[in-house]
Amino acid sequence: TCLFKTPLLVPTPRKMYALLTAVAGLVLLPFLLHARFPYLWPDLQYVLRGVGIALRMRSYAKRAPCYTVLDRFLDRVRAQPGKAFLVHDGGRFSYLDVDRRSSQVARVLSRRGRLREGDTAAVFMGNEPAYVWVWLGLAKLGCVASLLNCNIRAGSLLHCFSCCGAKVLIVSADLKEAVEGILPTLLDQKVAVFVLSKECDTVGIEALADELDAASEEPLSPALRMNVTLKTPALYIYTSGTTGLPKAAVINHERMWLASFMQTIAGVTSSDVIYIYLPLYHSAGFLMGLTGAIDKGITVVLKRKFSASQFWNDCRRHNVTVIQYIGEIMRYLCNTPKKDNDKIHSVRLALGNGIRSDTWTEFLQRFGGVRICECYGATEGNIGFVNYTGKIGAIGKVNTHSLQRSYPYAMIKYDTEKEEPVRDSRGLCVEVPLGETGLLVAKITKSTPFSGYANKEQTKKKILTDVFEKGDLYFNSGDLLRTDHEGFIYFQDRIGDTFRWKGENVATTEVTDVMIMLGFIEEANVYGVRVPGHEGRIGMASLKLTQGMKLDLLATYEHIKTYLPSYAIPRFLRIQNLLDVTGTFKQMKVKLAEEGFDPAVIRDSMYFLEDNKGYVPMTKDIYSSISEGRLRL
Ligand SMILES: *[C@@H]1O[C@H](CO)[C@@H](O)[C@H](O)[C@H]1NC(C)=O
Ligand SMILES: *[C@@H]1O[C@H](CO)[C@@H](O)[C@H](O)[C@H]1NC(C)=O
Ligand SMILES: *[C@@H]1O[C@H](CO)[C@@H](O)[C@H](O)[C@H]1NC(C)=O
């Protein structure tokens, strides 16, 4: 039965030699493998972390009652009560401090707002420590927190508040006025509105601060949230779509866990300090940042708002080791004046998405050895990727077994003109060949569910059916991705970031990249506008000029002509002092595209590209020749 015993025990010289080479081979193996499969180790590490996460997830689901991020927080409080959890504007709150305050919040809200397990309460606050204990307080009652974007007002605020059935609204003192605008409607709907200040003279809004201070700090009974499972909604997070009103994505406890694991995958350790300046009402700040930090038990330096000038000083002052980013932020940081101490900081890891390769390279050169972990994933999506290998520009990598089998996804052919997937004669979608760009779709299964939006209609719109088989269901990511021959996945475009002109696809990011090579252009937002009598959309660029510099029309024309094909050259330029950005800094292309290029409507200065001549100021004459079809483009 034991085949190997004899030869090993009594080695002949020949066998001895074979054994030695085998041992030497084992020692050398990692090096040989590294040469042949350079990404084996990162792949393996990633798969191992993935397996670890899957095991944790299973055990959390099995416990009764299930184990949520709140339970993790409470375990942290027991293990490290005195450790700093939140640092904000000179204030410092330990894990125990935050636990006590959240218990006070829970008591007062259950008494005054009559909140019970399963109820929803909306939180309308900016980044501040109270945000965290209000949410934890709600979680202790088994309630769902609806995280309202603190920049929205009036009609859209009401829309967002109403679409998730909240019966309580909690607002910070500085945002009270924004709520007053919609107060009559809220009171009509019997909504209880609370402000976190000591007093409030607005009828219908109750001040809570004194009562909070007076409430007991003792822990609350877990029986209050006894029925919570991993599938129970934990949060509503509004996704800032490029079109229409925001949608409330349902984040259940399982999804909250999965997003929080991002820090584990990226290699965050318990001694790290994370800097959170992204808004807590979005998934990047809340899930990848805050709840991820709770999972790791680390200190969070919470910043009200991003500030390019304070960024590195904050990092130095608080010994920050991990930062989050979105592409634009990295560019803003690179655009700040160079300083001698640019490389003096302890930041070792940047976690985020949307960075362009040129910015990535520039950032590393300028600010030193920060490991950039680019990840891809939507708040409501059922799939995500991570660049765990260090390949500049890539958002992730297909690793042979794990991903595609357990998370079935595909890149399918997409018709940018009709704005829908290409279908074959049987009505099914078509996968793109390796190396080509396609729309990312991810199969909706029991293990990769799509929890959807509060609104069922919107949920339906994000689901594609009959993708590869009749009746199958896929999540439509709305993103165009490409996989190269080594298996690296690249983000190409968000649908809407491409438009079609003269039968060609124009990638707006590519045009932007070319335009900002010019020193006097600080930012460029490129989009397509409709022209009467023409198919497709023609290019237009809204520019923000570098401070103190002038727009050089001739140089712009010469430069763009050199780098871009004729169909991609913006035909119109619009100069704006401030480019409109959404709360997450996504440029608002749709709004600009709708505004078009009519000089009677647009007050900003505009330029038109005359055939073979260059840019000239836009006039009413040019506009009417174009719209009446006398001037063909
Ligand atoms: C939990 O579920 C049980 C059984 O369905 C129910 O009787 C109880 O009221 C629920 N508890 C809460 C706090 O909703
Ligand atoms: C940051 O680290 C330095 C050196 O280790 C230490 O002296 C300082 O107290 C730390 N600052 C904070 C805010 O932790
Ligand atoms: C992602 O790519 C960058 C490229 O420089 C690399 O430094 C970083 O280590 C990568 N991220 C991870 C998690 O490996």
XYZ file of C-alpha atoms in Angstrom, residues 135-469:
335
model
C -26.364 54.726 11.599
C -25.132 52.350 14.302
C -28.029 53.415 16.502
C -30.469 52.548 13.733
C -28.706 49.241 13.170
C -29.067 48.409 16.870
C -32.822 48.707 16.420
C -32.756 46.502 13.323
C -33.758 49.482 11.176
C -32.786 50.269 7.614
C -30.888 53.523 7.043
C -31.601 55.403 3.848
C -28.528 57.505 3.119
C -29.642 60.693 1.403
C -27.211 62.669 -0.692
C -26.689 65.868 1.303
C -26.333 67.974 -1.845
C -29.823 67.381 -3.154
C -32.684 69.730 -2.480
C -36.385 70.304 -3.077
C -38.047 67.946 -5.550
C -35.245 65.444 -5.766
C -34.785 65.376 -2.004
C -38.458 64.592 -1.633
C -38.271 61.971 -4.348
C -35.329 60.209 -2.695
C -36.870 60.412 0.741
C -40.187 59.025 -0.423
C -39.020 56.168 -2.591
C -37.877 53.936 0.265
C -40.830 54.326 2.621
C -38.986 55.988 5.510
C -41.064 57.206 8.428
C -38.348 59.207 10.143
C -35.892 61.800 8.851
C -32.754 62.658 10.804
C -30.982 65.808 9.747
C -27.829 67.542 10.923
C -28.064 71.118 12.180
C -26.407 72.622 9.098
C -28.901 71.007 6.717
C -32.047 71.977 8.555
C -32.882 74.728 6.075
C -32.803 72.325 3.143
C -35.461 70.250 4.879
C -37.650 73.233 5.661
C -38.360 73.540 1.929
C -40.089 70.167 1.836
C -41.368 70.171 5.401
C -45.095 70.714 4.657
C -45.169 67.619 2.428
C -43.257 65.562 4.995
C -45.626 66.565 7.773
C -48.597 65.742 5.542
C -47.156 62.264 5.194
C -46.786 62.000 8.987
C -43.016 61.817 8.830
C -41.171 62.577 12.079
C -38.321 65.012 11.459
C -35.464 65.300 13.971
C -32.518 67.649 13.983
C -29.327 66.929 15.901
C -29.136 70.291 17.622
C -29.963 71.584 21.073
C -32.876 73.686 19.991
C -34.985 74.289 16.938
C -37.604 76.955 16.421
C -39.100 75.468 13.265
C -42.494 73.962 13.961
C -42.484 70.321 12.931
C -38.773 69.701 13.438
C -37.763 68.372 16.835
C -34.346 68.997 18.374
C -32.775 65.886 19.868
C -29.371 66.851 21.244
C -30.339 67.335 24.897
C -32.344 64.167 25.014
C -29.483 62.253 23.418
C -27.034 63.499 26.022
C -29.391 62.477 28.803
C -30.187 58.985 27.475
C -28.623 55.822 28.886
C -25.412 54.600 27.264
C -25.991 50.980 28.219
C -25.954 48.352 25.467
C -29.288 47.465 23.858
C -30.769 44.017 23.783
C -29.992 42.066 20.607
C -33.584 40.828 20.805
C -34.572 44.152 19.249
C -33.041 43.002 15.965
C -33.632 39.316 16.359
C -35.182 38.761 12.937
C -32.422 40.360 10.882
C -30.839 37.981 8.367
C -28.072 38.547 5.843
C -30.775 39.046 3.214
C -32.540 41.797 5.178
C -32.007 45.311 3.783
C -29.447 47.251 5.791
C -29.172 50.445 3.765
C -30.518 52.278 0.797
C -27.797 53.985 -1.169
C -28.673 56.301 -4.009
C -26.732 55.857 -7.191
C -26.092 59.064 -9.043
C -27.146 57.964 -12.470
C -26.128 60.093 -15.403
C -29.776 60.324 -16.418
C -32.978 60.819 -14.511
C -33.487 60.928 -10.776
C -31.254 58.972 -8.405
C -32.174 55.362 -7.736
C -32.192 53.751 -4.294
C -30.086 50.589 -4.388
C -30.951 48.035 -1.726
C -27.887 47.011 0.272
C -28.608 43.993 2.401
C -26.302 42.772 5.156
C -24.624 40.270 2.885
C -23.777 42.924 0.334
C -22.548 45.185 3.087
C -20.172 42.442 4.157
C -18.966 41.747 0.639
C -18.170 45.394 -0.004
C -16.463 45.662 3.380
C -14.167 42.769 2.481
C -12.582 44.965 -0.164
C -10.086 46.143 2.448
C -9.095 42.573 3.230
C -8.585 41.850 -0.448
C -6.471 44.979 -0.789
C -4.320 43.943 2.166
C -5.366 46.501 4.803
C -4.162 45.429 8.272
C -5.352 46.226 11.770
C -2.619 48.829 12.295
C -3.630 50.957 9.311
C -5.293 54.358 9.498
C -7.755 55.209 6.739
C -8.667 58.677 5.475
C -12.308 58.993 4.408
C -13.308 62.159 2.597
C -15.630 60.601 0.034
C -19.252 61.168 1.024
C -20.632 58.593 3.426
C -23.897 58.562 1.484
C -22.187 56.630 -1.321
C -20.939 53.095 -1.320
C -17.271 53.986 -1.780
C -17.158 56.031 1.419
C -19.625 54.042 3.468
C -19.005 50.435 2.496
C -15.470 50.250 1.201
C -14.382 52.930 3.643
C -16.362 52.956 6.887
C -17.733 49.436 7.269
C -14.517 48.041 5.824
C -12.658 49.921 8.560
C -14.943 48.426 11.208
C -14.198 44.970 9.872
C -10.484 45.662 10.240
C -10.915 47.502 13.537
C -8.891 50.497 12.392
C -8.930 54.246 12.924
C -10.884 56.415 10.504
C -9.832 59.986 9.843
C -13.127 61.453 8.699
C -13.071 64.581 6.585
C -16.058 66.703 5.791
C -15.047 67.280 2.168
C -12.130 66.654 -0.124
C -9.563 69.440 -0.164
C -6.589 69.156 -2.497
C -4.580 71.675 -0.492
C -5.170 69.992 2.880
C -4.991 66.425 1.683
C -1.354 65.559 2.357
C -1.135 67.643 5.513
C -4.093 65.732 6.926
C -2.406 62.475 5.994
C 0.806 63.528 7.705
C -0.851 64.887 10.830
C -2.856 61.724 11.434
C -0.349 59.150 10.179
C -2.771 58.018 7.494
C -1.662 54.846 5.719
C -4.635 54.094 3.478
C -6.526 56.503 1.241
C -9.469 56.098 -1.055
C -9.741 57.708 -4.426
C -11.743 58.192 -7.516
C -9.985 59.059 -10.755
C -10.661 62.784 -10.693
C -9.284 63.138 -7.171
C -5.951 61.703 -8.211
C -5.826 64.197 -11.039
C -6.677 67.079 -8.704
C -3.826 65.987 -6.443
C -1.407 65.799 -9.355
C -2.518 69.284 -10.427
C -1.534 70.927 -7.126
C 1.745 72.887 -7.084
C 4.761 70.638 -6.481
C 6.254 70.678 -2.979
C 9.498 69.412 -1.479
C 7.681 67.187 0.964
C 5.449 65.531 -1.638
C 6.947 62.146 -0.857
C 6.984 62.565 2.920
C 3.931 60.755 4.267
C 2.995 57.262 5.453
C 0.346 56.528 2.846
C 1.096 53.071 1.481
C -2.142 52.040 -0.157
C -4.750 53.745 -2.299
C -8.046 52.021 -2.832
C -10.516 53.149 -5.414
C -11.520 53.261 -9.005
C -11.518 55.240 -12.201
C -7.878 56.308 -12.394
C -6.432 56.729 -15.871
C -3.036 55.200 -16.650
C -1.326 58.535 -17.238
C -2.513 59.923 -13.906
C -1.560 56.662 -12.237
C 2.010 56.912 -13.482
C 2.247 60.601 -12.625
C 0.841 60.035 -9.144
C 3.415 57.355 -8.364
C 6.281 59.505 -9.630
C 5.171 62.478 -7.661
C 3.997 60.992 -4.358
C 6.190 57.927 -4.149
C 5.568 54.279 -3.487
C 1.856 54.117 -2.889
C 0.331 50.789 -3.859
C -2.681 51.542 -5.972
C -5.469 49.042 -5.763
C -7.916 49.796 -8.503
C -11.198 48.023 -8.186
C -14.288 47.934 -10.216
C -17.807 47.428 -9.030
C -21.135 49.191 -8.854
C -23.083 49.908 -5.677
C -25.891 47.712 -6.845
C -23.937 45.380 -9.116
C -23.390 41.706 -8.553
C -19.810 41.595 -9.743
C -16.530 43.322 -9.040
C -12.899 43.122 -10.049
C -9.689 44.142 -8.337
C -6.309 44.968 -9.779
C -4.325 42.852 -7.456
C -1.289 42.418 -9.660
C 0.042 45.897 -10.097
C -0.544 46.189 -13.806
C -0.893 49.873 -14.532
C -4.240 50.724 -15.987
C -5.927 47.392 -15.384
C -8.957 47.130 -13.126
C -8.603 43.431 -12.618
C -7.562 40.151 -13.986
C -9.320 37.022 -15.055
C -7.808 34.341 -12.918
C -8.214 31.017 -14.480
C -10.602 29.187 -12.229
C -12.182 31.132 -9.505
C -13.797 34.107 -11.077
C -15.548 33.011 -14.175
C -16.869 29.834 -12.654
C -18.232 31.294 -9.460
C -19.190 34.656 -10.930
C -20.369 33.989 -14.477
C -19.979 37.136 -16.498
C -19.307 38.080 -20.096
C -18.511 40.996 -22.326
C -21.137 41.164 -25.041
C -21.406 43.137 -28.274
C -23.097 46.472 -27.832
C -24.626 48.782 -30.403
C -23.773 52.304 -29.287
C -26.113 53.834 -31.853
C -29.251 51.963 -30.798
C -27.926 51.888 -27.246
C -28.713 48.233 -26.760
C -26.901 44.882 -26.979
C -26.500 43.282 -30.395
C -28.782 40.241 -30.816
C -28.284 37.361 -33.210
C -30.967 35.669 -35.341
C -32.155 33.673 -32.321
C -32.507 36.832 -30.297
C -29.536 36.042 -28.058
C -26.551 38.220 -27.217
C -23.122 37.739 -28.713
C -19.893 37.520 -26.740
C -17.067 39.692 -28.111
C -13.789 38.030 -29.122
C -10.907 38.327 -26.649
C -9.256 41.731 -26.913
C -12.391 43.544 -28.063
C -14.528 45.899 -26.049
C -17.935 44.750 -24.901
C -20.688 45.435 -22.402
C -20.100 43.711 -19.085
C -23.033 41.586 -17.977
C -23.034 39.316 -14.946
C -25.352 36.396 -14.445
C -27.860 36.715 -11.629
C -27.806 33.519 -9.612
C -28.423 32.452 -6.047
C -24.818 33.099 -5.129
C -24.545 36.283 -7.210
C -27.848 37.977 -6.542
C -28.845 41.426 -7.694
C -30.706 43.016 -4.828
C -32.029 45.748 -7.075
C -33.529 49.122 -6.259
C -36.340 50.185 -3.990
C -38.259 50.790 -7.213
C -39.219 47.580 -9.042
C -39.447 49.226 -12.467
C -35.869 50.480 -12.208
C -34.747 47.039 -11.091
C -36.325 45.519 -14.181
C -34.529 47.957 -16.456
C -31.114 46.886 -15.163
C -31.786 43.236 -15.918
C -31.120 41.716 -19.323
C -32.878 38.503 -20.259
C -32.228 35.939 -22.991
C -28.525 36.663 -22.947
C -27.064 33.257 -23.742
C -30.137 31.097 -23.198
